[in-house]
mmCIF file of C-alpha atoms and ligand atoms in Angstrom:
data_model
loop_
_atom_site.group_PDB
_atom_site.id
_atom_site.type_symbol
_atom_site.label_atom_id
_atom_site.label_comp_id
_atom_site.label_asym_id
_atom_site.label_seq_id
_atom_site.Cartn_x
_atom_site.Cartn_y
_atom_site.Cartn_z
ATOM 1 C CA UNK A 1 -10.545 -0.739 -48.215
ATOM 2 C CA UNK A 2 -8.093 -1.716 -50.803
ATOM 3 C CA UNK A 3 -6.893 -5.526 -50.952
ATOM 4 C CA UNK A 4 -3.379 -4.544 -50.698
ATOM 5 C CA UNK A 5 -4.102 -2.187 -47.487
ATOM 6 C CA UNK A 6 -5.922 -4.706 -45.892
ATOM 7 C CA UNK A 7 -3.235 -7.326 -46.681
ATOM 8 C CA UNK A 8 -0.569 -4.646 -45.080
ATOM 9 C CA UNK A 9 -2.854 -4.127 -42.104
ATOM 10 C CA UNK A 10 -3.148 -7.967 -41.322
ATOM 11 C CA UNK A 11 0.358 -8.492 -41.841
ATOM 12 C CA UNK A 12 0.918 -5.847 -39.462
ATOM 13 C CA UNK A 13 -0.948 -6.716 -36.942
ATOM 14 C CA UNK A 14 0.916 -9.870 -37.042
ATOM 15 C CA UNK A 15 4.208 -8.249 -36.398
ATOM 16 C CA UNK A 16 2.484 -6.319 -33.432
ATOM 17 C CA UNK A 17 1.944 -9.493 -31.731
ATOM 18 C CA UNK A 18 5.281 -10.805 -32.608
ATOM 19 C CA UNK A 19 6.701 -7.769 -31.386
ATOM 20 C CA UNK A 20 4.200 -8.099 -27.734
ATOM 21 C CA UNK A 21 2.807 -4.229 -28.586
ATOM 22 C CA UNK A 22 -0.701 -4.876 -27.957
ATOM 23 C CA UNK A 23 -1.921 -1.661 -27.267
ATOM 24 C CA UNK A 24 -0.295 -0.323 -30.717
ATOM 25 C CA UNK A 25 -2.346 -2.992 -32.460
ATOM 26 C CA UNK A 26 -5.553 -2.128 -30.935
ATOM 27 C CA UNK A 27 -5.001 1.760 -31.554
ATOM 28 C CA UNK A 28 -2.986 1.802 -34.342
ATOM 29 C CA UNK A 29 -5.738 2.562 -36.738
ATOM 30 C CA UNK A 30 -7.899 5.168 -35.054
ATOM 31 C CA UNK A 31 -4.332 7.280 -34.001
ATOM 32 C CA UNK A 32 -3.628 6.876 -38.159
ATOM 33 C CA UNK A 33 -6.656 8.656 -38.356
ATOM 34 C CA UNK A 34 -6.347 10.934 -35.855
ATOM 35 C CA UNK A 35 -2.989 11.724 -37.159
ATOM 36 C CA UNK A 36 -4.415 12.513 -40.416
ATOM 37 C CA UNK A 37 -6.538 14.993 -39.088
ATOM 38 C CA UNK A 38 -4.391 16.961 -37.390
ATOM 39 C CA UNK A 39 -1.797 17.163 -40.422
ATOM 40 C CA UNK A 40 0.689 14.998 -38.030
ATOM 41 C CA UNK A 41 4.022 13.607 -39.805
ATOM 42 C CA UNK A 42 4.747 9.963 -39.183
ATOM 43 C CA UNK A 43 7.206 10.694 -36.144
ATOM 44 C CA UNK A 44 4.458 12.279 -34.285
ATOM 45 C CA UNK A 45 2.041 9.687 -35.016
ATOM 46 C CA UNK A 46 4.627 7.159 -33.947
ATOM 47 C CA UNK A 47 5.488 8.636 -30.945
ATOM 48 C CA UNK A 48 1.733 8.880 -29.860
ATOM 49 C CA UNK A 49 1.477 4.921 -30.604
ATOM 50 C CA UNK A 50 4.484 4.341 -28.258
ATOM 51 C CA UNK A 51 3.525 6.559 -25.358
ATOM 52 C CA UNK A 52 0.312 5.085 -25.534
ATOM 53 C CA UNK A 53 2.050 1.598 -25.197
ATOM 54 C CA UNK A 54 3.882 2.670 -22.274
ATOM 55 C CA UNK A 55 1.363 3.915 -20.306
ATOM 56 C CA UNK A 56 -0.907 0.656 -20.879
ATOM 57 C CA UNK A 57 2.188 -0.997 -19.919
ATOM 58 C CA UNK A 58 2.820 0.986 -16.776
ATOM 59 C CA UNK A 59 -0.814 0.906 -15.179
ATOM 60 C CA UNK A 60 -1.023 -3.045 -15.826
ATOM 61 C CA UNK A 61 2.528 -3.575 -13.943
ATOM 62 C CA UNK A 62 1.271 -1.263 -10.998
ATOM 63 C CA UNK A 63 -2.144 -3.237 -11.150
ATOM 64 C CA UNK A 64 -0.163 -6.403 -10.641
ATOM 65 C CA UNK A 65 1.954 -4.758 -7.654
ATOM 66 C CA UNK A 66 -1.379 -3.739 -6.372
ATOM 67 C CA UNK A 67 -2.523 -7.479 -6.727
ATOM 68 C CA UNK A 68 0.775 -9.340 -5.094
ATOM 69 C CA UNK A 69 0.980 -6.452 -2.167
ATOM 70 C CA UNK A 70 -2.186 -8.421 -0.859
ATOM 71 C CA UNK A 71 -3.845 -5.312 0.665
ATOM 72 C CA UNK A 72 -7.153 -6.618 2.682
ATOM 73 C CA UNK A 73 -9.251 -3.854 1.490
ATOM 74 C CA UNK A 74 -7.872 -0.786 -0.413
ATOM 75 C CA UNK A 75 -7.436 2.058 1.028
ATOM 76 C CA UNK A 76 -6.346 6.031 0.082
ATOM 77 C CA UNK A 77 -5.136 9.424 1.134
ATOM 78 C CA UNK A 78 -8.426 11.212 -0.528
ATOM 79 C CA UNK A 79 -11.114 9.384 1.700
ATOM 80 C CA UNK A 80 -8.599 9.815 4.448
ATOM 81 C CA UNK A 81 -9.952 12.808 7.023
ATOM 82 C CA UNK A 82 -6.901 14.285 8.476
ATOM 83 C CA UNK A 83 -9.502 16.670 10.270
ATOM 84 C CA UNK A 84 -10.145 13.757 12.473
ATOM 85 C CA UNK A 85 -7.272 12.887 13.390
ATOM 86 C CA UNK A 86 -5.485 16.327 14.444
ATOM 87 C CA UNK A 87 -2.112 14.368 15.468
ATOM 88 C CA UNK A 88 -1.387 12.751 12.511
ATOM 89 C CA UNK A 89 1.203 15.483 10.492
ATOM 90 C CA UNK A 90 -0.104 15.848 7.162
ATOM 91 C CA UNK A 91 2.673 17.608 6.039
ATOM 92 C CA UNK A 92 4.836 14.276 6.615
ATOM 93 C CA UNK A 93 2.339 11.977 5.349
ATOM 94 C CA UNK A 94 2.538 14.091 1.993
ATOM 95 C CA UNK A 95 6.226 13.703 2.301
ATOM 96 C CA UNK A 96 6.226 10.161 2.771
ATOM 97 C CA UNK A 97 3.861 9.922 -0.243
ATOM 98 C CA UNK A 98 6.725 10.614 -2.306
ATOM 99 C CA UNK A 99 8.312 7.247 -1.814
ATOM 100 C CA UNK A 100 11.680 8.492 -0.473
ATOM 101 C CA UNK A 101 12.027 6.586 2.263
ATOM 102 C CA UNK A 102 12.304 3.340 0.558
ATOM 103 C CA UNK A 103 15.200 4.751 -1.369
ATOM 104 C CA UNK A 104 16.762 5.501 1.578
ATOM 105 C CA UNK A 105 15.794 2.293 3.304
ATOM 106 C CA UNK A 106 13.977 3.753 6.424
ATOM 107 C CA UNK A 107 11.090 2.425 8.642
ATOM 108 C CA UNK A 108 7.620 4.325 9.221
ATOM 109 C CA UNK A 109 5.560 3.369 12.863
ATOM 110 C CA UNK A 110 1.948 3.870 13.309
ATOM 111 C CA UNK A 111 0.955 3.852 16.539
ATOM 112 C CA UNK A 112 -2.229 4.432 18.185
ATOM 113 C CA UNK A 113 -5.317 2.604 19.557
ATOM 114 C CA UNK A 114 -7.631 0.250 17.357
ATOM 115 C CA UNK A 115 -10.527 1.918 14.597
ATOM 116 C CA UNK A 116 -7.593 5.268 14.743
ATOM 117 C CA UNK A 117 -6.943 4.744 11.050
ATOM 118 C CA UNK A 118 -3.388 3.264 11.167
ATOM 119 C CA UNK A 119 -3.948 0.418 8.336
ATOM 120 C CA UNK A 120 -5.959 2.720 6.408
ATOM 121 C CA UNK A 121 -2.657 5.193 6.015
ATOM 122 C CA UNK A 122 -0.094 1.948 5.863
ATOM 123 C CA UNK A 123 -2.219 1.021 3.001
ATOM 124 C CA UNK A 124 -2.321 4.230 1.282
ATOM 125 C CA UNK A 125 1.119 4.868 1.664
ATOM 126 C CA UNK A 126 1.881 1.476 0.439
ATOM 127 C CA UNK A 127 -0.642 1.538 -2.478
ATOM 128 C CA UNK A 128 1.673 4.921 -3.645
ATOM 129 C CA UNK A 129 4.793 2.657 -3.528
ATOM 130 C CA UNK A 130 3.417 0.060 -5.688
ATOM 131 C CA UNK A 131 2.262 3.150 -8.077
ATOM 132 C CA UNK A 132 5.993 4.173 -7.924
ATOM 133 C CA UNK A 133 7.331 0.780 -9.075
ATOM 134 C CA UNK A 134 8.437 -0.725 -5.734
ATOM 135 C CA UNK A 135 7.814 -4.110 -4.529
ATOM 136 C CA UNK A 136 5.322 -3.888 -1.780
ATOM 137 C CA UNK A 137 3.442 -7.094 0.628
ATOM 138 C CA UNK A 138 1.075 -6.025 3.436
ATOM 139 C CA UNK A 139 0.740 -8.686 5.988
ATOM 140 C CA UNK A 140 -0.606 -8.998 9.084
ATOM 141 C CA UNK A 141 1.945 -9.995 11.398
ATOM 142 C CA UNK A 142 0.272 -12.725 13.333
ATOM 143 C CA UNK A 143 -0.771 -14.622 9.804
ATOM 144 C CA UNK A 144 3.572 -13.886 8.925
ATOM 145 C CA UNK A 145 4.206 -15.522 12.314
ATOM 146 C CA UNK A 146 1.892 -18.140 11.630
ATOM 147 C CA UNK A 147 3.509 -18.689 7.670
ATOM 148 C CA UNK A 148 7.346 -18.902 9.168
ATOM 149 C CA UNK A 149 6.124 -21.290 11.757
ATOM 150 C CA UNK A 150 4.217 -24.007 9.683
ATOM 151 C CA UNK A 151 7.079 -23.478 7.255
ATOM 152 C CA UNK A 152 8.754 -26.485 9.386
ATOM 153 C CA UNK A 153 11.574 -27.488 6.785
ATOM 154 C CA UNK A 154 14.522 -25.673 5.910
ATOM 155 C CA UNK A 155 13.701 -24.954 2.203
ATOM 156 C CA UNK A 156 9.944 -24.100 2.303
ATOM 157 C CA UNK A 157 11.715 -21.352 5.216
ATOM 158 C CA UNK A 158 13.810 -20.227 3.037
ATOM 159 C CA UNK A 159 11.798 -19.676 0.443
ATOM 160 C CA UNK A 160 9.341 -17.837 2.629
ATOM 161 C CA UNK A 161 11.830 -15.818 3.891
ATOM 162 C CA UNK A 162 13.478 -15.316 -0.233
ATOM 163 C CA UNK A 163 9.835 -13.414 -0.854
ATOM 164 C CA UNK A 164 9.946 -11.466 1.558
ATOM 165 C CA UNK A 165 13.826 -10.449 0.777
ATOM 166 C CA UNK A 166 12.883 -9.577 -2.754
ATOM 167 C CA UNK A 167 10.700 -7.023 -1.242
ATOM 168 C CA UNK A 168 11.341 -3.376 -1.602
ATOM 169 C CA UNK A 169 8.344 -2.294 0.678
ATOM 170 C CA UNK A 170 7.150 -4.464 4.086
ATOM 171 C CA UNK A 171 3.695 -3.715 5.828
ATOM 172 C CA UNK A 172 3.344 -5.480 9.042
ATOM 173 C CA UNK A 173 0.113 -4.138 10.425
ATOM 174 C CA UNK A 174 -1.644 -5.524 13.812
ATOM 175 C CA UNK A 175 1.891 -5.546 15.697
ATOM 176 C CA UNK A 176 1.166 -6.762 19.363
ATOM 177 C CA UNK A 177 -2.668 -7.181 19.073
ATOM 178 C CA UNK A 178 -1.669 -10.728 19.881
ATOM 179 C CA UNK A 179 1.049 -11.841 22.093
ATOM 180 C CA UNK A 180 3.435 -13.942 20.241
ATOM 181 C CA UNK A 181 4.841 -17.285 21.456
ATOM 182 C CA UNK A 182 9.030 -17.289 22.431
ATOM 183 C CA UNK A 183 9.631 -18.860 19.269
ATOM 184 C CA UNK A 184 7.432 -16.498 17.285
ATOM 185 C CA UNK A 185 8.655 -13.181 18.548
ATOM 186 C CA UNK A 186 12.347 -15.092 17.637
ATOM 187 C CA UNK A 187 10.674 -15.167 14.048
ATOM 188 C CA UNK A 188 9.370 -11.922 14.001
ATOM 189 C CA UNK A 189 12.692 -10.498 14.921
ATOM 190 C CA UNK A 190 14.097 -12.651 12.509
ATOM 191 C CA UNK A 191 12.286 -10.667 9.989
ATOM 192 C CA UNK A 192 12.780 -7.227 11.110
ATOM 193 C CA UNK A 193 16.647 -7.718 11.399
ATOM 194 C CA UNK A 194 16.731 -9.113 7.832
ATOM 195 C CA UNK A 195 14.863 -6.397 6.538
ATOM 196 C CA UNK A 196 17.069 -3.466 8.605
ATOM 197 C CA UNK A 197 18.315 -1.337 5.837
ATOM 198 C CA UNK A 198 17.443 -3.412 3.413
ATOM 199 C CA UNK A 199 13.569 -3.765 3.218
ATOM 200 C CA UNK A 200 12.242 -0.491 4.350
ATOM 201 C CA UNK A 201 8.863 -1.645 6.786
ATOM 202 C CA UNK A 202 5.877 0.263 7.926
ATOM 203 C CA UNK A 203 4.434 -1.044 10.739
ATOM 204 C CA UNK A 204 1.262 -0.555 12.531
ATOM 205 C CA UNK A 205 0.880 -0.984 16.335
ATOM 206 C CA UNK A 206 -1.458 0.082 18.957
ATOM 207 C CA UNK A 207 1.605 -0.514 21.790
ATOM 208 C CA UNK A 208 3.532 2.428 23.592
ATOM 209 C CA UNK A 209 6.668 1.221 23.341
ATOM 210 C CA UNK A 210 6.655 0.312 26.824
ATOM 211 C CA UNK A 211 4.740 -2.540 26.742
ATOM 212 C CA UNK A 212 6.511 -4.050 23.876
ATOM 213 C CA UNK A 213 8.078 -6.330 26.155
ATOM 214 C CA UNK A 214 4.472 -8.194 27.156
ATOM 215 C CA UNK A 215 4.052 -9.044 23.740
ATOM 216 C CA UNK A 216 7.515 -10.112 22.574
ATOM 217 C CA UNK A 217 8.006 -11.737 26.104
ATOM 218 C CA UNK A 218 12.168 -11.058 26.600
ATOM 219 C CA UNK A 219 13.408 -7.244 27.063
ATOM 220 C CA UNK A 220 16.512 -8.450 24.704
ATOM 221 C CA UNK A 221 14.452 -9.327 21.844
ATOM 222 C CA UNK A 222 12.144 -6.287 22.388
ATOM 223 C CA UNK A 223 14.991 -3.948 23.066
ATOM 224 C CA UNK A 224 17.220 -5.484 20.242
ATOM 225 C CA UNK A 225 13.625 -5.238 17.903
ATOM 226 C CA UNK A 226 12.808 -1.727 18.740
ATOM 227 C CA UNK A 227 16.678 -1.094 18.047
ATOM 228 C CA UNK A 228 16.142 -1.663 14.688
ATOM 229 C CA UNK A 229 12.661 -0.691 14.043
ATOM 230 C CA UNK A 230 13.155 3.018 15.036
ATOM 231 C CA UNK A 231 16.765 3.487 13.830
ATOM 232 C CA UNK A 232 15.833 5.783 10.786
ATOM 233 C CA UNK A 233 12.450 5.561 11.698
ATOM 234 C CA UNK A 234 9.373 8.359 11.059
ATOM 235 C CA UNK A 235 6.787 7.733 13.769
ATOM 236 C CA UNK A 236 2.620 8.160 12.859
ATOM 237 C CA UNK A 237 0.627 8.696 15.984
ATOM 238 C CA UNK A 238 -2.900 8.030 15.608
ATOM 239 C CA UNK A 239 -3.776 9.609 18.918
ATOM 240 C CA UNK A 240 -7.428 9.974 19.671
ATOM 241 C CA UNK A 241 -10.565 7.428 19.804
ATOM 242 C CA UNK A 242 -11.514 5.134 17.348
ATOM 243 C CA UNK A 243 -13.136 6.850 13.509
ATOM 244 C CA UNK A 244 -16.309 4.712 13.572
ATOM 245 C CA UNK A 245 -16.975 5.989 17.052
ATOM 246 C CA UNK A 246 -16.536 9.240 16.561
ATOM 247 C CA UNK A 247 -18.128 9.148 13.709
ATOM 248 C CA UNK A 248 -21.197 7.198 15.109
ATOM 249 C CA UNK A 249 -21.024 9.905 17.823
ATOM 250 C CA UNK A 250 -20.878 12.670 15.206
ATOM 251 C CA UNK A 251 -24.118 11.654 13.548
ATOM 252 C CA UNK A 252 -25.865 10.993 16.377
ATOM 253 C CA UNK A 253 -25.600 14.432 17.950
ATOM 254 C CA UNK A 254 -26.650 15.930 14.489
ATOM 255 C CA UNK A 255 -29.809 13.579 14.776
ATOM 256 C CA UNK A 256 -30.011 14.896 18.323
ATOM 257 C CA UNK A 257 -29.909 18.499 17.230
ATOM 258 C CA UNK A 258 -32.041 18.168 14.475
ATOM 259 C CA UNK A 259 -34.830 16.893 16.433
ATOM 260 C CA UNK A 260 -36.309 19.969 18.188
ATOM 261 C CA UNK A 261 -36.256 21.673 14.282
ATOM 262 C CA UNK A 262 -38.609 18.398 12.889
ATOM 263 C CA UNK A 263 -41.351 19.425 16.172
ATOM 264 C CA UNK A 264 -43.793 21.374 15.288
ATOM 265 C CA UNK A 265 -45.225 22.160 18.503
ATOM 266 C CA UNK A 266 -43.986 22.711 21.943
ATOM 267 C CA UNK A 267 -45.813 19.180 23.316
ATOM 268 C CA UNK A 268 -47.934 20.455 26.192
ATOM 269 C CA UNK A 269 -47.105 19.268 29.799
ATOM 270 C CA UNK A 270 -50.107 16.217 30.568
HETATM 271 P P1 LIG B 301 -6.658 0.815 12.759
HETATM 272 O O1 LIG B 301 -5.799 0.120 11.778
HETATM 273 O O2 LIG B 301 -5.982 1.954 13.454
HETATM 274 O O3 LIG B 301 -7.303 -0.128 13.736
HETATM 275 P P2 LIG B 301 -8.292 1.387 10.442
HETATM 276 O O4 LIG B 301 -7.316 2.063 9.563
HETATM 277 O O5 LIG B 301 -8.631 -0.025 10.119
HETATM 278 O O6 LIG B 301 -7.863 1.510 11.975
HETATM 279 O O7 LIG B 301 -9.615 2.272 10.486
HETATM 280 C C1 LIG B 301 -10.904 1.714 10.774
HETATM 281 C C2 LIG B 301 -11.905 2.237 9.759
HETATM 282 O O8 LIG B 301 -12.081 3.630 9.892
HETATM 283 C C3 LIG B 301 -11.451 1.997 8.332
HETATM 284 O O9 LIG B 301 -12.573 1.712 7.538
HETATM 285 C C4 LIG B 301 -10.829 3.310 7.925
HETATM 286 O O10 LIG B 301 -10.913 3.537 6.544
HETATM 287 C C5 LIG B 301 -11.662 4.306 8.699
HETATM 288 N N1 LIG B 301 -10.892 5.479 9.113
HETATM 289 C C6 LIG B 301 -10.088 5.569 10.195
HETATM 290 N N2 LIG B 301 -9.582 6.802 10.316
HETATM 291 C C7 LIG B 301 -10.080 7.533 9.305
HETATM 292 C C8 LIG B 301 -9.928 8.889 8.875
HETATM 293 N N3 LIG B 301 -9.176 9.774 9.576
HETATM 294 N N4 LIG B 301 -10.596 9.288 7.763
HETATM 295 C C9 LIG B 301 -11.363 8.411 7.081
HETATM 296 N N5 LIG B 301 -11.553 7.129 7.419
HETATM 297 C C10 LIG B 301 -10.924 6.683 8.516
HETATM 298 MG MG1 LIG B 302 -5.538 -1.926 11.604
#
């Protein structure tokens, strides 16, 4: 290479990092000649560089929305079996996939008993939103009980309760697994008013609603909670007995089945 191209080329990459275009400056040279190639002209090869740039751009801001939501383990609609789990409407969940909801500020409710797959669709669906650009924290809601408790003075509240406002997207998974304390269903409520039609939340329950009141203690606050919780509100049940079991039960009876086919002999009567 020529002393003048590779004075050009240093001084460019300069002005790339000025100009924060990393991914430009690390494929600058092989699109060039790429470009070449193909017979490109310059606006081609300089709208490759920028699309390039964008996407980069795009999959590290949804890999930090990933990282903020806080998802205990990740979790998506591919490895999830809709064939074992008949009442869950996969027609809706593809619907939901699309984000709209958020836009239009409404609440989704997963209910069903323990090991039915309820966090493994909040997560999904809330792994999309952070895809789509939304703000998105998954919390379990004894720990967010626990957080606005502890948080004894007014400001370290308040700024618990600012991160949660920023939020676009609210998971509170584990609802009633744990019967909260008077002042922590107060809290909770707290929370769920604030976020009604602002904060769209998805939250994950294995409680008919008729026992809501055993775990918020007061049938105000429940009714008042449910109030706002299911108006605009798309409800998931998870009917049916927990995956691992029926999938433990599932490969068990194959074993079982299989058996008499590994046997070579009938085994004679002793
Ligand atoms: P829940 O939140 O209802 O207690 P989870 O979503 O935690 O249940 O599910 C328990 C485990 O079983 C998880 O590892 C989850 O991925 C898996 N699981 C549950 N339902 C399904 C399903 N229909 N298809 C695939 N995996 C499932
Ligand atoms: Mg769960």
């Amino acid at each position: 290479m020529k002393t003048t191209e590779t004075k050009s080329l240093v001084l460019l990459h300069h002005h790339l990092k000025t100009l924060r275009l990393p991914t430009v400056a690390a494929e600058c040279e092989k699109v060039a000649t790429q470009a070449a190639a193909d017979n490109a002209d310059h606006l081609s090869y300089l709208l490759r560089l920028t699309e390039l740039e964008l996407l980069e751009r795009e999959k590290r801001s949804a890999e930090r929305r990933v990282k903020s939501a806080r998802f205990p383990t990740m979790k998506t609609l591919e490895t999830f079996d809709f064939a074992a789990r008949p009442s869950v409407n996969k027609v809706l969940v593809a619907e939901l996939m699309r984000c709209e909801y958020i836009d239009k500020k409404e609440n989704i409710l997963l209910v069903g008993n323990p090991g039915t797959g309820k966090s493994h669709l909040a997560t999904a669906l809330a792994a999309q939103a952070c895809a789509k650009g939304y703000r998105v924290r998954f919390i379990r809601t004894t720990e967010l009980v626990t957080a606005l408790i502890e948080a004894r003075d007014e400001r370290s509240f308040l700024r618990l309760k600012g991160q949660f406002a920023k939020l676009d997207l609210l998971v509170l998974d584990e609802l009633g697994y744990v019967p909260a304390s008077k002042v922590g269903s107060e809290l909770l409520f707290d929370v769920i008013s604030t976020a009604y039609e602002r904060t769209s939340l998805i939250v994950t329950t294995n409680l008919p609603f008729e026992s809501w009141t055993e775990v918020l203690g007061s049938e105000r606050l429940t009714g008042a909670t449910l109030d706002r919780l299911t108006h605009r509100c798309r409800i998931i049940e998870t009917k049916g007995e927990s995956y691992r079991l029926q999938d433990a039960k599932a490969r068990s009876s194959r074993r079982a089945k299989s058996v008499p086919e590994t046997v070579d002999e009938p085994t004679t009567p002793s």
